PDB file of C-alpha atoms and ligand atoms in Angstrom:
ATOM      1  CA  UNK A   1       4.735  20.420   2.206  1.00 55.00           C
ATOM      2  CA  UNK A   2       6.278  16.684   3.000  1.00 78.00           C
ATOM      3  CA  UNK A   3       7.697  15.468  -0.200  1.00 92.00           C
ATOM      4  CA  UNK A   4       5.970  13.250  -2.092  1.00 97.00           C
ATOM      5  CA  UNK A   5       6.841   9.873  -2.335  1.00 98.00           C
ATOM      6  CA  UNK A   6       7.115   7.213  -5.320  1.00 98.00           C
ATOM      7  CA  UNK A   7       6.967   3.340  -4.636  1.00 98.00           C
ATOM      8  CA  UNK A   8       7.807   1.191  -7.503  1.00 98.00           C
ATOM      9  CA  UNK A   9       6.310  -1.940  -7.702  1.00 98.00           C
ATOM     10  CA  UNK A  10       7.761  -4.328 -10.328  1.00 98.00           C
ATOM     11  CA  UNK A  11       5.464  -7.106  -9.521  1.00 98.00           C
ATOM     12  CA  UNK A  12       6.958 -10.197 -11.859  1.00 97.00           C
ATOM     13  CA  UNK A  13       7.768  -8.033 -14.660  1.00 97.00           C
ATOM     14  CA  UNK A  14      11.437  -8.205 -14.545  1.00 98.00           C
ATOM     15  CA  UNK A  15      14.594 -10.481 -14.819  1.00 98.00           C
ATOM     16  CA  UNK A  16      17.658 -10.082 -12.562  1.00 98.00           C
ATOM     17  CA  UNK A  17      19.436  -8.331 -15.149  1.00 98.00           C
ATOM     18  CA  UNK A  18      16.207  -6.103 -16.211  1.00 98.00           C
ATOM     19  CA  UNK A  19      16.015  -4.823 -12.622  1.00 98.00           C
ATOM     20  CA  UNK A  20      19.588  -4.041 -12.590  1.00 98.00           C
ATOM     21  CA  UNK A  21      19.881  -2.495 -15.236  1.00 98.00           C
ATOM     22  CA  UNK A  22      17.000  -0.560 -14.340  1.00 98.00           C
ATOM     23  CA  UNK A  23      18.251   0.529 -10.813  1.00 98.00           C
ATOM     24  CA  UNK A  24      21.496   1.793 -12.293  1.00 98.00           C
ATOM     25  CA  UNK A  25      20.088   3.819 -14.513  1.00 98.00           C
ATOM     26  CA  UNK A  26      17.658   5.579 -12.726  1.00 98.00           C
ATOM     27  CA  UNK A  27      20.545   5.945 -10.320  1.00 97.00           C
ATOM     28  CA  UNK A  28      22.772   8.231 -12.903  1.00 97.00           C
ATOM     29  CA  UNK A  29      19.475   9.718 -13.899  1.00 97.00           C
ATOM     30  CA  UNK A  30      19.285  11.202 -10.105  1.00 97.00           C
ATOM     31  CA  UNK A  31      22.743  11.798  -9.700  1.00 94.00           C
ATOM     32  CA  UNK A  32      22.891  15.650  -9.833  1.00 92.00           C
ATOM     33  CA  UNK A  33      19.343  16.216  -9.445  1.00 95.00           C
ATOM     34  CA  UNK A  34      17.860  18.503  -6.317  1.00 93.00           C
ATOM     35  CA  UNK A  35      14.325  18.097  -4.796  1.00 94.00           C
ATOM     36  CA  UNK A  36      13.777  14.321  -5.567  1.00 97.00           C
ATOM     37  CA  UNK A  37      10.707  12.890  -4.110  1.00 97.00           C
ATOM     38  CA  UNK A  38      11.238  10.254  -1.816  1.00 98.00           C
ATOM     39  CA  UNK A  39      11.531   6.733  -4.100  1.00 98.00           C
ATOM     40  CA  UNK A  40      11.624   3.183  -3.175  1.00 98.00           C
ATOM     41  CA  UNK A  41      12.105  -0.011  -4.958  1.00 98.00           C
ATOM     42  CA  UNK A  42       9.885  -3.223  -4.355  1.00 98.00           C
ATOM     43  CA  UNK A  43      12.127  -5.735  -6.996  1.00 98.00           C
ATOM     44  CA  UNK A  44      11.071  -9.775  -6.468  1.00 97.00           C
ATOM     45  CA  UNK A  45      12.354 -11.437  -3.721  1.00 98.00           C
ATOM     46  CA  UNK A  46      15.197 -13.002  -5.452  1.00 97.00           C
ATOM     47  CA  UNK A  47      16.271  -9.137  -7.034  1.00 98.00           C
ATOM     48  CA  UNK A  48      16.240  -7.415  -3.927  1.00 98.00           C
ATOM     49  CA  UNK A  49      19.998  -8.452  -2.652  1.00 97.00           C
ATOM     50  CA  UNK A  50      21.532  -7.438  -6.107  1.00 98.00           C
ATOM     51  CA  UNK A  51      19.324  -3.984  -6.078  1.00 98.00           C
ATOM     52  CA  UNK A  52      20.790  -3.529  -2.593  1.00 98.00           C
ATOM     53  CA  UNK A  53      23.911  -3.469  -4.077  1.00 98.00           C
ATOM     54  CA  UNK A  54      23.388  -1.565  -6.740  1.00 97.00           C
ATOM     55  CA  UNK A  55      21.963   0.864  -4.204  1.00 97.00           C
ATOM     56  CA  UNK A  56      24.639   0.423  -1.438  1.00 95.00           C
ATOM     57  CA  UNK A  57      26.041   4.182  -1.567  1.00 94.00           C
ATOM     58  CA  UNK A  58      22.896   6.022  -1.471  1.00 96.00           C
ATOM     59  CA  UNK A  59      20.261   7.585   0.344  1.00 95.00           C
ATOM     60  CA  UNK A  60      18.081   8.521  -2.325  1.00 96.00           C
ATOM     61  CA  UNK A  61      16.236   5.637  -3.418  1.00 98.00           C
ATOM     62  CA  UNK A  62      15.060   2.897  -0.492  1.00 98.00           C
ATOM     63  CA  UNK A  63      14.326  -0.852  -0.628  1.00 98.00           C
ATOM     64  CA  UNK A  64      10.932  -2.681  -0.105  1.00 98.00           C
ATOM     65  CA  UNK A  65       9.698  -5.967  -0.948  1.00 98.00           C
ATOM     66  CA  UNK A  66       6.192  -6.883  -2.232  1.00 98.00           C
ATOM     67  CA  UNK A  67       5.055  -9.257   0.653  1.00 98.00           C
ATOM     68  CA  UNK A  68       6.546 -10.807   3.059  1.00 98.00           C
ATOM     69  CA  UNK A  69       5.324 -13.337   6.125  1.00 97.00           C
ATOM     70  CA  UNK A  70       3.760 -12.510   9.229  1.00 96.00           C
ATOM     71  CA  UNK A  71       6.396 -15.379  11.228  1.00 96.00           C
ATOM     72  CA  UNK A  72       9.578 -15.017  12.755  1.00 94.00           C
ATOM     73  CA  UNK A  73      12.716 -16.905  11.245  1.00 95.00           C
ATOM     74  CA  UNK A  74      11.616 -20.835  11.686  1.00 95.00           C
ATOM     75  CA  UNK A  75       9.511 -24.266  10.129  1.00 97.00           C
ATOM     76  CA  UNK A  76       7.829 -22.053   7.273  1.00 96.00           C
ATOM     77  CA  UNK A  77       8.671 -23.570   4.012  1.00 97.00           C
ATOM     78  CA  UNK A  78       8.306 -21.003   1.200  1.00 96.00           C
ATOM     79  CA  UNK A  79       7.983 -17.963   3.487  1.00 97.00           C
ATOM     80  CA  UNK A  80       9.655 -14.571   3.723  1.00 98.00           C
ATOM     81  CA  UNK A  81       9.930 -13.345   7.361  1.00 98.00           C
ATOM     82  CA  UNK A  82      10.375  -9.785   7.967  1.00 98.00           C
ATOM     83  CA  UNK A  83      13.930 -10.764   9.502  1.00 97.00           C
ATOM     84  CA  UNK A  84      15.417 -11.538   6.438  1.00 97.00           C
ATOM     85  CA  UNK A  85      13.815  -8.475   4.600  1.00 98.00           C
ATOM     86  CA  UNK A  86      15.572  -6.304   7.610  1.00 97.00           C
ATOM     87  CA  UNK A  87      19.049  -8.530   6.418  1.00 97.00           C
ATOM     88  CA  UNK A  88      19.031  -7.424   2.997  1.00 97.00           C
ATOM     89  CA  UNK A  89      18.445  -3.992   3.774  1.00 97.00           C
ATOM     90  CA  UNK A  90      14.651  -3.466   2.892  1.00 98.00           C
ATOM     91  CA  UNK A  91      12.930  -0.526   5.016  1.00 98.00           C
ATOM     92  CA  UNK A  92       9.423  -0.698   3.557  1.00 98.00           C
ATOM     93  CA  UNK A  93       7.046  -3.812   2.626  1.00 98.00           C
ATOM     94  CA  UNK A  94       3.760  -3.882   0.065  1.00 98.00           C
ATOM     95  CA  UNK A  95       1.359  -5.868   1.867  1.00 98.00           C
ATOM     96  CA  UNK A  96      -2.522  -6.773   0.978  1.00 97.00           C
ATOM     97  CA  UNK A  97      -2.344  -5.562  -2.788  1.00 98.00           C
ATOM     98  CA  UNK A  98      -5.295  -6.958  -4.841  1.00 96.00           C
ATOM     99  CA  UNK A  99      -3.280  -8.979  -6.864  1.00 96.00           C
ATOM    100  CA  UNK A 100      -2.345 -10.790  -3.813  1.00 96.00           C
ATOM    101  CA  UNK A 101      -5.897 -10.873  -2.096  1.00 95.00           C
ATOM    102  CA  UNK A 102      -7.125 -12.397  -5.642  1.00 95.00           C
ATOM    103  CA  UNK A 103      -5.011 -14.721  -6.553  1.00 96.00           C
ATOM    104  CA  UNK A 104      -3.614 -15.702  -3.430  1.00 95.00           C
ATOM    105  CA  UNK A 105      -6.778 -15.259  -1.426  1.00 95.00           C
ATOM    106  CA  UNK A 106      -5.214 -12.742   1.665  1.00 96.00           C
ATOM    107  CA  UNK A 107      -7.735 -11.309   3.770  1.00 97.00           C
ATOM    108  CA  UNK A 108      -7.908  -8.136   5.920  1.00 97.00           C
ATOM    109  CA  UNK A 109      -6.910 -10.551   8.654  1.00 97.00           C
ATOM    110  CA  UNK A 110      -3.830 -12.013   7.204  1.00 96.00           C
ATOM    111  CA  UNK A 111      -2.566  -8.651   6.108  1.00 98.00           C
ATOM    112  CA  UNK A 112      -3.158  -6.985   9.537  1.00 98.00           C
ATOM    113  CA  UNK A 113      -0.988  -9.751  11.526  1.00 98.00           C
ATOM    114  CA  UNK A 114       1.779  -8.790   8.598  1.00 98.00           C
ATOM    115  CA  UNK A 115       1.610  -5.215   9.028  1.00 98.00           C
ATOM    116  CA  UNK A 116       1.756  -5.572  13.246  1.00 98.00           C
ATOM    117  CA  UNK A 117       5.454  -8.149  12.256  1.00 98.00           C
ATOM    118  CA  UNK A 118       6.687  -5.832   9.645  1.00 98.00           C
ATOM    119  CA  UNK A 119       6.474  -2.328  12.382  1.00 98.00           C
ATOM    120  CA  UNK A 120       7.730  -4.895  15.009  1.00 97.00           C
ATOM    121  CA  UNK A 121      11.036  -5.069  12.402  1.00 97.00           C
ATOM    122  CA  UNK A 122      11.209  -1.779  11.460  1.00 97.00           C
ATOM    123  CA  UNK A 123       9.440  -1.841   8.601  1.00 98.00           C
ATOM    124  CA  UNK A 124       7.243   0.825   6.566  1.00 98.00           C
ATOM    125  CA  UNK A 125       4.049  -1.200   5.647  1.00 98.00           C
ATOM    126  CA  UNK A 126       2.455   0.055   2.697  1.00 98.00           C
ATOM    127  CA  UNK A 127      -1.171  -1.596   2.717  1.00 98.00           C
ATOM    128  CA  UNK A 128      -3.009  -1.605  -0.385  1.00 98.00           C
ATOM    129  CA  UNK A 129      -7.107  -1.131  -0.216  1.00 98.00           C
ATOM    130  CA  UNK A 130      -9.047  -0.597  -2.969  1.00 98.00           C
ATOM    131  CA  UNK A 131     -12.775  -1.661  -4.693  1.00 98.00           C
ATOM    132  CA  UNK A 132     -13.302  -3.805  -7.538  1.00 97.00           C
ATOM    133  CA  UNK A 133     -15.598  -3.118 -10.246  1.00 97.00           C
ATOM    134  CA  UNK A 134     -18.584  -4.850  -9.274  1.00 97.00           C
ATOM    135  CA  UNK A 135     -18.542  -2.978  -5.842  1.00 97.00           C
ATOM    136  CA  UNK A 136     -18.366   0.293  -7.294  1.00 97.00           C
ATOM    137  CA  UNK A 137     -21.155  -0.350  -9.669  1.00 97.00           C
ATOM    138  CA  UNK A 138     -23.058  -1.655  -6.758  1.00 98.00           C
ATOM    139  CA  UNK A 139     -22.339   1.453  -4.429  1.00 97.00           C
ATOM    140  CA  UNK A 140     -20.331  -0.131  -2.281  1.00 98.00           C
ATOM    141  CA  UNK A 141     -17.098   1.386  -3.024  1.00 98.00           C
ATOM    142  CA  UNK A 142     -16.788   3.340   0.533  1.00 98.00           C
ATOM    143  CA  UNK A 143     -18.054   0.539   2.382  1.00 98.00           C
ATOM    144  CA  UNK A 144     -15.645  -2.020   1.233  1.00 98.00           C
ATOM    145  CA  UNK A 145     -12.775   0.651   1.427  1.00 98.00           C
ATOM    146  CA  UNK A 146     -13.590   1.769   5.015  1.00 98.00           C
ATOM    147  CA  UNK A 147     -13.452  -1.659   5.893  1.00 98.00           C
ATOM    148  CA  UNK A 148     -10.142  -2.862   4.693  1.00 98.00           C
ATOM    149  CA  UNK A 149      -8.823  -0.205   5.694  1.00 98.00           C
ATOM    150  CA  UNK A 150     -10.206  -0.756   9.652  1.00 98.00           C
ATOM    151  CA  UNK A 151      -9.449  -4.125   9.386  1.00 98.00           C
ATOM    152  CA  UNK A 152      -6.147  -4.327   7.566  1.00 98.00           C
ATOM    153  CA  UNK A 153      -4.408  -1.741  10.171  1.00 98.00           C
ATOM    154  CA  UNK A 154      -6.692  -2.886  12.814  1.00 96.00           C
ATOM    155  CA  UNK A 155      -5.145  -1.997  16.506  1.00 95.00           C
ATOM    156  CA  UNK A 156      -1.407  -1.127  16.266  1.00 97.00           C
ATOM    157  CA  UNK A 157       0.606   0.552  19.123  1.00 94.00           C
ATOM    158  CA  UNK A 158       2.305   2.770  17.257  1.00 96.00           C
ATOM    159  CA  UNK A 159       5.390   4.487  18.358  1.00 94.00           C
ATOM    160  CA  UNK A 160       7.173   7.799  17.158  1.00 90.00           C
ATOM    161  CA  UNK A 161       9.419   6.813  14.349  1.00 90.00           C
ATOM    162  CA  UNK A 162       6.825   4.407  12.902  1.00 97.00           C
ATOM    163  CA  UNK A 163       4.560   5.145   9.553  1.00 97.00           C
ATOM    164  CA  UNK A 164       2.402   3.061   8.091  1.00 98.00           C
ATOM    165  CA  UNK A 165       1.358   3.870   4.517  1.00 98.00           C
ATOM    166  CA  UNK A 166      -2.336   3.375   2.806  1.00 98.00           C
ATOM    167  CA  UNK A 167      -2.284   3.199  -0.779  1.00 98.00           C
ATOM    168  CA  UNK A 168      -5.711   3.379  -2.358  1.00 98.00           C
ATOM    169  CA  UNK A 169      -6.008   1.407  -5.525  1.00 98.00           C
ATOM    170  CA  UNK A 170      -8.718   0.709  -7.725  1.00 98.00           C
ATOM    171  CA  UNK A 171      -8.518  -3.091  -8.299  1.00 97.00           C
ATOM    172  CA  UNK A 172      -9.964  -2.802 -12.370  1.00 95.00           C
ATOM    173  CA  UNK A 173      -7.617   0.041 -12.660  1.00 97.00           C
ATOM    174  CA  UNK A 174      -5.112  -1.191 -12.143  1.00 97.00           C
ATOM    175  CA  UNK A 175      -2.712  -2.093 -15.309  1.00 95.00           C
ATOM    176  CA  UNK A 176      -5.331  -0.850 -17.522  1.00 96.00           C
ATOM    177  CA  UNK A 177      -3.648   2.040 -18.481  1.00 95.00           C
ATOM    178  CA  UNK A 178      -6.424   4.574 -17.583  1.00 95.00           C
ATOM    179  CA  UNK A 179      -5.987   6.174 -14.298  1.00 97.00           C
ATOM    180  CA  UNK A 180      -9.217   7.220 -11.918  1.00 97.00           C
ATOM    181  CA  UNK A 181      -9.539  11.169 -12.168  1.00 98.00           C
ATOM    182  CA  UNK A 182      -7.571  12.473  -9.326  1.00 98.00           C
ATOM    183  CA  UNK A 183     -10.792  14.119  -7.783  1.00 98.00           C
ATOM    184  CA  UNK A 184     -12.464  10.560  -7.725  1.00 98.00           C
ATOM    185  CA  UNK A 185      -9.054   9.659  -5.874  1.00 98.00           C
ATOM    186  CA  UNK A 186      -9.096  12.512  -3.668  1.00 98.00           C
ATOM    187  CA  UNK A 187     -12.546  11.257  -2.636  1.00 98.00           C
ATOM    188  CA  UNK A 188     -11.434   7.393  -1.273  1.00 98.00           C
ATOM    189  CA  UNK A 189      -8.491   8.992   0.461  1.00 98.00           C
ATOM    190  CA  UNK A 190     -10.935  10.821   2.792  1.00 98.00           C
ATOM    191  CA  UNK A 191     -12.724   7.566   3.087  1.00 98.00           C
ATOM    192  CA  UNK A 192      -9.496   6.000   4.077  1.00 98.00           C
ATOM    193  CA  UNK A 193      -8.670   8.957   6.712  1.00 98.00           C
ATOM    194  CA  UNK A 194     -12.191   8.857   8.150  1.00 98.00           C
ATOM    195  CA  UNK A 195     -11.295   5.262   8.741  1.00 98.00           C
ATOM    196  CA  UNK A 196      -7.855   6.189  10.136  1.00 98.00           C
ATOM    197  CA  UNK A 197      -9.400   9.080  12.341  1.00 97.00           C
ATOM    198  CA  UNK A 198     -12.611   7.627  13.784  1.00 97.00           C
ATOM    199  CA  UNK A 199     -10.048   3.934  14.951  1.00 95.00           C
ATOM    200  CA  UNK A 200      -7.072   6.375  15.970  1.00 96.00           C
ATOM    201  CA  UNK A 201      -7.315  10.518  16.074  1.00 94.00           C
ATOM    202  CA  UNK A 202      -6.553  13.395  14.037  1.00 96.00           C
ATOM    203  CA  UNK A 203      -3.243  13.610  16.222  1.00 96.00           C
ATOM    204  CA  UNK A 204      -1.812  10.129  15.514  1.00 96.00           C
ATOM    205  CA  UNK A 205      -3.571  10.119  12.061  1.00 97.00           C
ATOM    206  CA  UNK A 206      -0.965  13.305  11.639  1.00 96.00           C
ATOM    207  CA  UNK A 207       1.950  12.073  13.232  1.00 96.00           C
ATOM    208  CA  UNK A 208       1.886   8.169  11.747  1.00 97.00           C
ATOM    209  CA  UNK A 209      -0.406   8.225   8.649  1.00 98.00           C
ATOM    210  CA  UNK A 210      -0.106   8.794   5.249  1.00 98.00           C
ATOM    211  CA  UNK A 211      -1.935   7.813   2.173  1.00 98.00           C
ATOM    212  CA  UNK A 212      -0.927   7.580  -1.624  1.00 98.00           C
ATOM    213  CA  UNK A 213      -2.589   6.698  -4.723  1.00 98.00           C
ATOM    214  CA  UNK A 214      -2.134   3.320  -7.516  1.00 98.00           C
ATOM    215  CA  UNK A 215      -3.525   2.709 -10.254  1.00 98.00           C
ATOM    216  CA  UNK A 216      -2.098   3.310 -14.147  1.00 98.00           C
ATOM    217  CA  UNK A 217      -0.377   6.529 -12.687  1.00 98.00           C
ATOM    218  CA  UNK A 218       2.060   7.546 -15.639  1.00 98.00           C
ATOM    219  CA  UNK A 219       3.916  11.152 -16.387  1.00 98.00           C
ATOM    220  CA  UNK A 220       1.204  12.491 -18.258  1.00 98.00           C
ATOM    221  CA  UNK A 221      -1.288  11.734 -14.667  1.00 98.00           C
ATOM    222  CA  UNK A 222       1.245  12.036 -12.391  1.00 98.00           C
ATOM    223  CA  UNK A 223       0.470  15.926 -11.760  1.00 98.00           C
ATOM    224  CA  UNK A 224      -3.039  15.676 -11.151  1.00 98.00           C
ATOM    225  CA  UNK A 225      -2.684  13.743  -8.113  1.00 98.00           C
ATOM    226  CA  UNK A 226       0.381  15.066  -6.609  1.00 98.00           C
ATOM    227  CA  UNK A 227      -0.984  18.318  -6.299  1.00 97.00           C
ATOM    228  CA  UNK A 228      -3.540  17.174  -3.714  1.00 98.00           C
ATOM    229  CA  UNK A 229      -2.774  17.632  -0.210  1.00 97.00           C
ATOM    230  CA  UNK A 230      -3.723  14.467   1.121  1.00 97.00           C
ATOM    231  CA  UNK A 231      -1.806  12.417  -1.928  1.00 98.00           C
ATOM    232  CA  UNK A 232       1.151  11.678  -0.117  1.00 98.00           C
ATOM    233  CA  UNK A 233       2.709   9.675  -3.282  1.00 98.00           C
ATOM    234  CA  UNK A 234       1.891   7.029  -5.605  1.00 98.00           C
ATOM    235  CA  UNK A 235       2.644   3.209  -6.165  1.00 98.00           C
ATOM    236  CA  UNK A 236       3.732   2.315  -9.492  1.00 98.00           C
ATOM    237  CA  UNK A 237       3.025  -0.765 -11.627  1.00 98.00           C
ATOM    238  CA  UNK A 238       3.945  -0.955 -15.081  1.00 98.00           C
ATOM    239  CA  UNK A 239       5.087   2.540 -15.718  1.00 98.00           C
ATOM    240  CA  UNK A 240       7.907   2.437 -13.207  1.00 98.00           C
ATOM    241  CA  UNK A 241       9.209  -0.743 -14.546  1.00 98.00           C
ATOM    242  CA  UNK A 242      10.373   1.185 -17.858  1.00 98.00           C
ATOM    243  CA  UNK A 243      13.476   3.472 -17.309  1.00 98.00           C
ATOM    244  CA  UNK A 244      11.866   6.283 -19.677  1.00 98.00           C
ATOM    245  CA  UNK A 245       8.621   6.833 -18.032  1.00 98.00           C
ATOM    246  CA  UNK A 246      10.368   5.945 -14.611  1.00 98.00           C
ATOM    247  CA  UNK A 247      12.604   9.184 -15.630  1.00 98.00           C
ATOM    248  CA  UNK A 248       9.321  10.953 -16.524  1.00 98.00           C
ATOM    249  CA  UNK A 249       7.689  10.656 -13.035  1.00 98.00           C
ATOM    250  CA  UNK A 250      10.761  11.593 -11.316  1.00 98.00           C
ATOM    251  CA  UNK A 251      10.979  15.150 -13.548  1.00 97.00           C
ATOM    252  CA  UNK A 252       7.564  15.532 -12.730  1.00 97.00           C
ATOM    253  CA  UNK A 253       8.137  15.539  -8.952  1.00 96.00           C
ATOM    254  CA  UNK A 254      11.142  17.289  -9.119  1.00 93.00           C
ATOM    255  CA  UNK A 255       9.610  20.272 -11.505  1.00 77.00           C
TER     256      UNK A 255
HETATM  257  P1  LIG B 301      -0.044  -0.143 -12.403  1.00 68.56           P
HETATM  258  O1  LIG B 301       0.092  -1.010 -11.068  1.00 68.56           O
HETATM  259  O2  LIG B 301       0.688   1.156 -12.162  1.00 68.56           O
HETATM  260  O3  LIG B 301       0.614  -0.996 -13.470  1.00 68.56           O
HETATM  261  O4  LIG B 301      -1.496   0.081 -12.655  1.00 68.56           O
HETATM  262  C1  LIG B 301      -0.051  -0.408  -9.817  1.00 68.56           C
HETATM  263  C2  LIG B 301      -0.008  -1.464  -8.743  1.00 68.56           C
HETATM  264  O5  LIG B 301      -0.484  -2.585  -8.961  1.00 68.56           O
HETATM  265  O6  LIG B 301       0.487  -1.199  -7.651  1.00 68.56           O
END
């Protein structure tokens, strides 16, 4: 089995010096450790050259931001092209998550002309789809996650070292502190391979596609959806942003 794979997202939760601090820790915390799952870091824009340093003599843990433009390097006042992402050493980028489609009003087509620039720079999307509250209670949690997930990847040439990563995440979920079950999980990350299947095949679904799970994941959860096949990973909110339950889904990956 692939190992799995942990993306911390520290939204706007932390300083400069939090984040550090943070980094470095968790980095003696691996040190001497054996079969770590695959990590990454998604710090604010402004953090991600000082984590870069922190990380600069390690494999272990990878960078990725938590948006970045769909333009190249030009007249775009306030915006992060995936150039400058590739400069300070990020290899993956969070694009679409809800909190971005609410308050900042991203669609499916926004997010797929950011996923097509970020694999054009060598970048691991990691596109977030996911159902709010009101469309599960009106049954319409499939339908609206088949469809961001068609639309958000839409057509993409993909070539052999690319990936692209789905993470399913239940908007009212998230941040609440009370994960979905893992089995109710299980069942949108068939939606989302359907999706992936029926626009590409079972053969490129394989070779380029994984999916992973967010939403109030924490060290007590953390097993439950892990031990799922088709969990590749999960993106992590609030409880990576602490170094003690940070430490906690690491041992639970490594155990
Ligand atoms: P959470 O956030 O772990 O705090 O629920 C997950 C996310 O928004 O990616």
């Amino acid at each position: 089995m692939d190992k799995k794979i942990i993306i911390a997202n520290w939204k706007a939760y932390l300083s400069l010096a939090e984040s550090e601090e943070l980094a470095k820790n968790i980095l003696k915390f691996i040190k001497n450790k054996k079969d770590l799952p695959e990590m990454v870091f998604c710090p604010s824009f402004p953090c991600i050259l000082p984590i870069a340093k922190v990380l600069k003599n390690t494999d272990k843990i990878k960078l990725g931001a938590q948006n970045m433009c769909w333009c190249e390097m030009g007249a775009y006042t306030g915006e992060v092209p995936a150039n400058l992402l590739n400069e300070v050493g990020c290899d993956f980028v969070i694009l679409g998550h809800s909190e971005r489609r609410k308050h900042f009003h991203e669609k499916n087509l926004d997010i797929h002309y950011r996923v097509k620039a970020a694999l054009e720079h060598g970048l691991t999307p990691i596109i977030c789809v996911g159902e709010t509250y009101e469309e599960r209670r009106q049954g319409k949690r499939d339908e609206v996650v088949r469809k961001q997930t068609i639309e958000s990847v839409g057509v993409l040439d993909l070539k052999p070292s690319q990936r692209v990563i789905l993470a399913y995440e239940p908007v009212w979920v998230i941040g609440s502190g009370r994960a979905v079950e893992p089995e109710d999980a299980v069942h949108s990350h068939r939606v989302i391979k359907q999706a992936l299947v029926d626009s590409y095949s079972q053969t490129e679904f394989n070779l380029y596609f994984q999916i992973i799970y967010g939403g109030s994941v924490d060290p007590q959860n953390l097993q439950g959806f892990i031990e799922h096949d088709i969990i590749s990973g999960v993106l992590v909110g609030g409880a990576s942003t602490k170094e003690d339950s940070f430490k906690g889904l690491i041992e639970v990956c490594i155990k």
